[in-house]
JSON list of C-alpha atoms in Angstrom, two decimals:
[
{"chain": "A", "resi": 20, "resn": "UNK", "atom": "CA", "xyz": [40.37, 4.50, 6.02]},
{"chain": "A", "resi": 21, "resn": "UNK", "atom": "CA", "xyz": [38.22, 2.07, 4.07]},
{"chain": "A", "resi": 22, "resn": "UNK", "atom": "CA", "xyz": [35.53, 2.22, 6.74]},
{"chain": "A", "resi": 23, "resn": "UNK", "atom": "CA", "xyz": [35.20, 6.00, 6.55]},
{"chain": "A", "resi": 24, "resn": "UNK", "atom": "CA", "xyz": [35.11, 5.93, 2.73]},
{"chain": "A", "resi": 25, "resn": "UNK", "atom": "CA", "xyz": [32.47, 3.20, 2.85]},
{"chain": "A", "resi": 26, "resn": "UNK", "atom": "CA", "xyz": [30.45, 5.17, 5.43]},
{"chain": "A", "resi": 27, "resn": "UNK", "atom": "CA", "xyz": [30.66, 8.32, 3.31]},
{"chain": "A", "resi": 28, "resn": "UNK", "atom": "CA", "xyz": [29.41, 6.41, 0.26]},
{"chain": "A", "resi": 29, "resn": "UNK", "atom": "CA", "xyz": [26.48, 5.01, 2.25]},
{"chain": "A", "resi": 30, "resn": "UNK", "atom": "CA", "xyz": [25.52, 8.49, 3.44]},
{"chain": "A", "resi": 31, "resn": "UNK", "atom": "CA", "xyz": [25.57, 9.79, -0.14]},
{"chain": "A", "resi": 32, "resn": "UNK", "atom": "CA", "xyz": [23.53, 6.83, -1.40]},
{"chain": "A", "resi": 33, "resn": "UNK", "atom": "CA", "xyz": [20.99, 7.28, 1.40]},
{"chain": "A", "resi": 34, "resn": "UNK", "atom": "CA", "xyz": [20.66, 10.97, 0.56]},
{"chain": "A", "resi": 35, "resn": "UNK", "atom": "CA", "xyz": [20.12, 10.18, -3.13]},
{"chain": "A", "resi": 36, "resn": "UNK", "atom": "CA", "xyz": [17.55, 7.48, -2.30]},
{"chain": "A", "resi": 37, "resn": "UNK", "atom": "CA", "xyz": [15.74, 9.91, -0.02]},
{"chain": "A", "resi": 38, "resn": "UNK", "atom": "CA", "xyz": [15.48, 12.53, -2.75]},
{"chain": "A", "resi": 39, "resn": "UNK", "atom": "CA", "xyz": [14.51, 10.05, -5.48]},
{"chain": "A", "resi": 40, "resn": "UNK", "atom": "CA", "xyz": [11.92, 8.21, -3.39]},
{"chain": "A", "resi": 41, "resn": "UNK", "atom": "CA", "xyz": [10.13, 11.45, -2.51]},
{"chain": "A", "resi": 42, "resn": "UNK", "atom": "CA", "xyz": [9.80, 12.54, -6.13]},
{"chain": "A", "resi": 43, "resn": "UNK", "atom": "CA", "xyz": [6.43, 12.34, -7.76]},
{"chain": "A", "resi": 44, "resn": "UNK", "atom": "CA", "xyz": [4.29, 12.67, -4.64]},
{"chain": "A", "resi": 45, "resn": "UNK", "atom": "CA", "xyz": [1.27, 14.79, -5.49]},
{"chain": "A", "resi": 46, "resn": "UNK", "atom": "CA", "xyz": [0.83, 18.25, -4.03]},
{"chain": "A", "resi": 47, "resn": "UNK", "atom": "CA", "xyz": [-1.03, 18.16, -0.73]},
{"chain": "A", "resi": 48, "resn": "UNK", "atom": "CA", "xyz": [-0.09, 14.56, 0.04]},
{"chain": "A", "resi": 49, "resn": "UNK", "atom": "CA", "xyz": [-1.33, 14.15, 3.61]},
{"chain": "A", "resi": 50, "resn": "UNK", "atom": "CA", "xyz": [-0.11, 10.61, 4.30]},
{"chain": "A", "resi": 51, "resn": "UNK", "atom": "CA", "xyz": [2.50, 8.44, 2.65]},
{"chain": "A", "resi": 52, "resn": "UNK", "atom": "CA", "xyz": [4.07, 5.03, 3.04]},
{"chain": "A", "resi": 53, "resn": "UNK", "atom": "CA", "xyz": [7.31, 3.39, 2.01]},
{"chain": "A", "resi": 54, "resn": "UNK", "atom": "CA", "xyz": [6.82, 0.19, 0.02]},
{"chain": "A", "resi": 55, "resn": "UNK", "atom": "CA", "xyz": [8.11, -2.89, 1.85]},
{"chain": "A", "resi": 56, "resn": "UNK", "atom": "CA", "xyz": [9.05, -6.31, 0.53]},
{"chain": "A", "resi": 57, "resn": "UNK", "atom": "CA", "xyz": [5.92, -8.26, -0.45]},
{"chain": "A", "resi": 58, "resn": "UNK", "atom": "CA", "xyz": [3.64, -5.20, -0.59]},
{"chain": "A", "resi": 59, "resn": "UNK", "atom": "CA", "xyz": [0.80, -5.09, -3.10]},
{"chain": "A", "resi": 60, "resn": "UNK", "atom": "CA", "xyz": [-1.64, -2.25, -3.61]},
{"chain": "A", "resi": 61, "resn": "UNK", "atom": "CA", "xyz": [-4.40, -4.20, -1.84]},
{"chain": "A", "resi": 62, "resn": "UNK", "atom": "CA", "xyz": [-2.08, -5.05, 1.08]},
{"chain": "A", "resi": 63, "resn": "UNK", "atom": "CA", "xyz": [-1.02, -1.42, 1.45]},
{"chain": "A", "resi": 64, "resn": "UNK", "atom": "CA", "xyz": [-4.64, -0.29, 1.18]},
{"chain": "A", "resi": 65, "resn": "UNK", "atom": "CA", "xyz": [-5.81, -2.74, 3.87]},
{"chain": "A", "resi": 66, "resn": "UNK", "atom": "CA", "xyz": [-2.91, -2.04, 6.25]},
{"chain": "A", "resi": 67, "resn": "UNK", "atom": "CA", "xyz": [-3.03, 1.75, 5.91]},
{"chain": "A", "resi": 68, "resn": "UNK", "atom": "CA", "xyz": [-6.81, 2.32, 5.65]},
{"chain": "A", "resi": 69, "resn": "UNK", "atom": "CA", "xyz": [-6.95, 3.70, 2.14]},
{"chain": "A", "resi": 70, "resn": "UNK", "atom": "CA", "xyz": [-9.29, 2.50, -0.58]},
{"chain": "A", "resi": 71, "resn": "UNK", "atom": "CA", "xyz": [-7.83, 0.68, -3.54]},
{"chain": "A", "resi": 72, "resn": "UNK", "atom": "CA", "xyz": [-9.36, 3.37, -5.78]},
{"chain": "A", "resi": 73, "resn": "UNK", "atom": "CA", "xyz": [-7.86, 6.24, -3.78]},
{"chain": "A", "resi": 74, "resn": "UNK", "atom": "CA", "xyz": [-4.40, 4.67, -3.70]},
{"chain": "A", "resi": 75, "resn": "UNK", "atom": "CA", "xyz": [-4.45, 4.16, -7.49]},
{"chain": "A", "resi": 76, "resn": "UNK", "atom": "CA", "xyz": [-5.89, 7.59, -8.26]},
{"chain": "A", "resi": 77, "resn": "UNK", "atom": "CA", "xyz": [-3.58, 9.58, -5.99]},
{"chain": "A", "resi": 78, "resn": "UNK", "atom": "CA", "xyz": [-0.56, 7.77, -7.43]},
{"chain": "A", "resi": 79, "resn": "UNK", "atom": "CA", "xyz": [-1.70, 7.56, -11.06]},
{"chain": "A", "resi": 80, "resn": "UNK", "atom": "CA", "xyz": [1.63, 8.92, -12.27]},
{"chain": "A", "resi": 81, "resn": "UNK", "atom": "CA", "xyz": [3.58, 6.41, -10.17]},
{"chain": "A", "resi": 82, "resn": "UNK", "atom": "CA", "xyz": [1.61, 3.15, -9.99]},
{"chain": "A", "resi": 83, "resn": "UNK", "atom": "CA", "xyz": [0.57, 1.45, -13.22]},
{"chain": "A", "resi": 84, "resn": "UNK", "atom": "CA", "xyz": [-3.02, 0.17, -13.65]},
{"chain": "A", "resi": 85, "resn": "UNK", "atom": "CA", "xyz": [-2.02, -3.40, -12.74]},
{"chain": "A", "resi": 86, "resn": "UNK", "atom": "CA", "xyz": [-0.10, -2.20, -9.69]},
{"chain": "A", "resi": 87, "resn": "UNK", "atom": "CA", "xyz": [2.82, -4.41, -10.62]},
{"chain": "A", "resi": 88, "resn": "UNK", "atom": "CA", "xyz": [5.51, -1.76, -10.68]},
{"chain": "A", "resi": 89, "resn": "UNK", "atom": "CA", "xyz": [5.98, -1.09, -6.95]},
{"chain": "A", "resi": 90, "resn": "UNK", "atom": "CA", "xyz": [9.54, -1.28, -5.72]},
{"chain": "A", "resi": 91, "resn": "UNK", "atom": "CA", "xyz": [10.96, -1.65, -2.22]},
{"chain": "A", "resi": 92, "resn": "UNK", "atom": "CA", "xyz": [11.82, 1.73, -0.72]},
{"chain": "A", "resi": 93, "resn": "UNK", "atom": "CA", "xyz": [9.48, 3.66, -3.03]},
{"chain": "A", "resi": 94, "resn": "UNK", "atom": "CA", "xyz": [7.41, 6.31, -1.25]},
{"chain": "A", "resi": 95, "resn": "UNK", "atom": "CA", "xyz": [3.79, 6.53, -2.37]},
{"chain": "A", "resi": 96, "resn": "UNK", "atom": "CA", "xyz": [0.99, 8.83, -1.27]},
{"chain": "A", "resi": 97, "resn": "UNK", "atom": "CA", "xyz": [-1.99, 7.47, 0.63]},
{"chain": "A", "resi": 98, "resn": "UNK", "atom": "CA", "xyz": [-4.23, 10.54, 0.54]},
{"chain": "A", "resi": 99, "resn": "UNK", "atom": "CA", "xyz": [-4.54, 14.20, -0.37]},
{"chain": "A", "resi": 100, "resn": "UNK", "atom": "CA", "xyz": [-5.42, 16.68, 2.37]},
{"chain": "A", "resi": 101, "resn": "UNK", "atom": "CA", "xyz": [-9.18, 17.25, 2.43]},
{"chain": "A", "resi": 102, "resn": "UNK", "atom": "CA", "xyz": [-9.81, 14.28, 0.11]},
{"chain": "A", "resi": 103, "resn": "UNK", "atom": "CA", "xyz": [-8.39, 11.48, 2.25]},
{"chain": "A", "resi": 104, "resn": "UNK", "atom": "CA", "xyz": [-10.85, 8.72, 3.07]},
{"chain": "A", "resi": 105, "resn": "UNK", "atom": "CA", "xyz": [-9.34, 6.59, 5.82]},
{"chain": "A", "resi": 106, "resn": "UNK", "atom": "CA", "xyz": [-12.50, 4.71, 6.82]},
{"chain": "A", "resi": 107, "resn": "UNK", "atom": "CA", "xyz": [-12.37, 1.48, 4.88]},
{"chain": "A", "resi": 108, "resn": "UNK", "atom": "CA", "xyz": [-13.64, -2.06, 4.48]},
{"chain": "A", "resi": 109, "resn": "UNK", "atom": "CA", "xyz": [-11.71, -4.97, 3.00]},
{"chain": "A", "resi": 110, "resn": "UNK", "atom": "CA", "xyz": [-14.02, -6.99, 0.75]},
{"chain": "A", "resi": 111, "resn": "UNK", "atom": "CA", "xyz": [-14.48, -10.60, 1.87]},
{"chain": "A", "resi": 112, "resn": "UNK", "atom": "CA", "xyz": [-15.98, -13.43, -0.11]},
{"chain": "A", "resi": 113, "resn": "UNK", "atom": "CA", "xyz": [-19.77, -13.06, 0.01]},
{"chain": "A", "resi": 114, "resn": "UNK", "atom": "CA", "xyz": [-19.78, -9.30, 0.60]},
{"chain": "A", "resi": 115, "resn": "UNK", "atom": "CA", "xyz": [-22.14, -7.19, -1.45]},
{"chain": "A", "resi": 116, "resn": "UNK", "atom": "CA", "xyz": [-22.18, -3.44, -1.77]},
{"chain": "A", "resi": 117, "resn": "UNK", "atom": "CA", "xyz": [-25.42, -3.39, 0.19]},
{"chain": "A", "resi": 118, "resn": "UNK", "atom": "CA", "xyz": [-23.98, -5.50, 3.03]},
{"chain": "A", "resi": 119, "resn": "UNK", "atom": "CA", "xyz": [-20.86, -3.29, 3.17]},
{"chain": "A", "resi": 120, "resn": "UNK", "atom": "CA", "xyz": [-22.99, -0.12, 3.19]},
{"chain": "A", "resi": 121, "resn": "UNK", "atom": "CA", "xyz": [-25.27, -1.56, 5.88]},
{"chain": "A", "resi": 122, "resn": "UNK", "atom": "CA", "xyz": [-22.30, -2.56, 8.08]},
{"chain": "A", "resi": 123, "resn": "UNK", "atom": "CA", "xyz": [-20.88, 0.96, 7.74]},
{"chain": "A", "resi": 124, "resn": "UNK", "atom": "CA", "xyz": [-24.32, 2.56, 8.31]},
{"chain": "A", "resi": 125, "resn": "UNK", "atom": "CA", "xyz": [-24.06, 4.56, 5.09]},
{"chain": "A", "resi": 126, "resn": "UNK", "atom": "CA", "xyz": [-26.37, 4.82, 2.07]},
{"chain": "A", "resi": 127, "resn": "UNK", "atom": "CA", "xyz": [-25.39, 2.69, -0.92]},
{"chain": "A", "resi": 128, "resn": "UNK", "atom": "CA", "xyz": [-25.13, 5.90, -2.99]},
{"chain": "A", "resi": 129, "resn": "UNK", "atom": "CA", "xyz": [-22.41, 7.23, -0.66]},
{"chain": "A", "resi": 130, "resn": "UNK", "atom": "CA", "xyz": [-20.49, 3.96, -0.95]},
{"chain": "A", "resi": 131, "resn": "UNK", "atom": "CA", "xyz": [-20.68, 4.10, -4.74]},
{"chain": "A", "resi": 132, "resn": "UNK", "atom": "CA", "xyz": [-19.78, 7.82, -4.85]},
{"chain": "A", "resi": 133, "resn": "UNK", "atom": "CA", "xyz": [-16.63, 7.21, -2.81]},
{"chain": "A", "resi": 134, "resn": "UNK", "atom": "CA", "xyz": [-15.68, 4.18, -4.93]},
{"chain": "A", "resi": 135, "resn": "UNK", "atom": "CA", "xyz": [-16.33, 5.18, -8.56]},
{"chain": "A", "resi": 136, "resn": "UNK", "atom": "CA", "xyz": [-14.39, 2.14, -9.74]},
{"chain": "A", "resi": 137, "resn": "UNK", "atom": "CA", "xyz": [-17.29, -0.04, -8.50]},
{"chain": "A", "resi": 138, "resn": "UNK", "atom": "CA", "xyz": [-20.15, -0.49, -10.94]},
{"chain": "A", "resi": 139, "resn": "UNK", "atom": "CA", "xyz": [-23.73, 0.14, -9.82]},
{"chain": "A", "resi": 140, "resn": "UNK", "atom": "CA", "xyz": [-24.49, -3.60, -9.65]},
{"chain": "A", "resi": 141, "resn": "UNK", "atom": "CA", "xyz": [-21.36, -4.13, -7.57]},
{"chain": "A", "resi": 142, "resn": "UNK", "atom": "CA", "xyz": [-20.31, -7.08, -9.71]},
{"chain": "A", "resi": 143, "resn": "UNK", "atom": "CA", "xyz": [-16.71, -5.96, -10.16]},
{"chain": "A", "resi": 144, "resn": "UNK", "atom": "CA", "xyz": [-15.51, -6.03, -6.54]},
{"chain": "A", "resi": 145, "resn": "UNK", "atom": "CA", "xyz": [-13.19, -8.83, -5.45]},
{"chain": "A", "resi": 146, "resn": "UNK", "atom": "CA", "xyz": [-12.00, -10.28, -2.13]},
{"chain": "A", "resi": 147, "resn": "UNK", "atom": "CA", "xyz": [-9.12, -8.18, -0.85]},
{"chain": "A", "resi": 148, "resn": "UNK", "atom": "CA", "xyz": [-10.25, -4.99, -2.55]},
{"chain": "A", "resi": 149, "resn": "UNK", "atom": "CA", "xyz": [-10.51, -2.08, -0.12]},
{"chain": "A", "resi": 150, "resn": "UNK", "atom": "CA", "xyz": [-13.48, 0.28, -0.30]},
{"chain": "A", "resi": 151, "resn": "UNK", "atom": "CA", "xyz": [-13.98, 3.69, 1.29]},
{"chain": "A", "resi": 152, "resn": "UNK", "atom": "CA", "xyz": [-16.88, 3.41, 3.74]},
{"chain": "A", "resi": 153, "resn": "UNK", "atom": "CA", "xyz": [-16.92, 6.94, 5.15]},
{"chain": "A", "resi": 154, "resn": "UNK", "atom": "CA", "xyz": [-20.20, 8.75, 5.59]},
{"chain": "A", "resi": 155, "resn": "UNK", "atom": "CA", "xyz": [-18.68, 11.86, 3.97]},
{"chain": "A", "resi": 156, "resn": "UNK", "atom": "CA", "xyz": [-18.18, 11.88, 0.20]},
{"chain": "A", "resi": 157, "resn": "UNK", "atom": "CA", "xyz": [-14.50, 12.37, -0.56]},
{"chain": "A", "resi": 158, "resn": "UNK", "atom": "CA", "xyz": [-14.32, 11.61, -4.27]},
{"chain": "A", "resi": 159, "resn": "UNK", "atom": "CA", "xyz": [-14.83, 14.46, -6.68]},
{"chain": "A", "resi": 160, "resn": "UNK", "atom": "CA", "xyz": [-15.39, 12.96, -10.12]},
{"chain": "A", "resi": 161, "resn": "UNK", "atom": "CA", "xyz": [-15.97, 16.27, -11.91]},
{"chain": "A", "resi": 162, "resn": "UNK", "atom": "CA", "xyz": [-13.08, 17.69, -13.91]},
{"chain": "A", "resi": 163, "resn": "UNK", "atom": "CA", "xyz": [-12.24, 21.37, -13.78]},
{"chain": "A", "resi": 164, "resn": "UNK", "atom": "CA", "xyz": [-11.20, 23.30, -16.85]}
]
């Protein structure tokens, strides 16, 4: 009898967790991931081919600016349909925006357009940051309204 009661409670808890973890995903979320133990935004970005900027922007209502509020089991969005850059480069020590653009065979302006968090001198990138290196521009920085 205890086993069936325990099983029933687990089923209810799993159902609640499923509903709660799916809340807050933006409309049109094309890809998502469940946060695992030890995950950071940069680790998720590198593993799942999503730029650090895109991950933060798509989940702006979920992830704080320091990305220190992830919790195990949380479901976060990786990209919005039609705006999902999944061609990426993980910055290594010594990389420059020009070397990243050259390796991806894209113009520097495309790299900067897809990564608006990077300044034009490329002095604010850091090892482990993930940049979108697609030849198509995915980021729309204009606001409607």
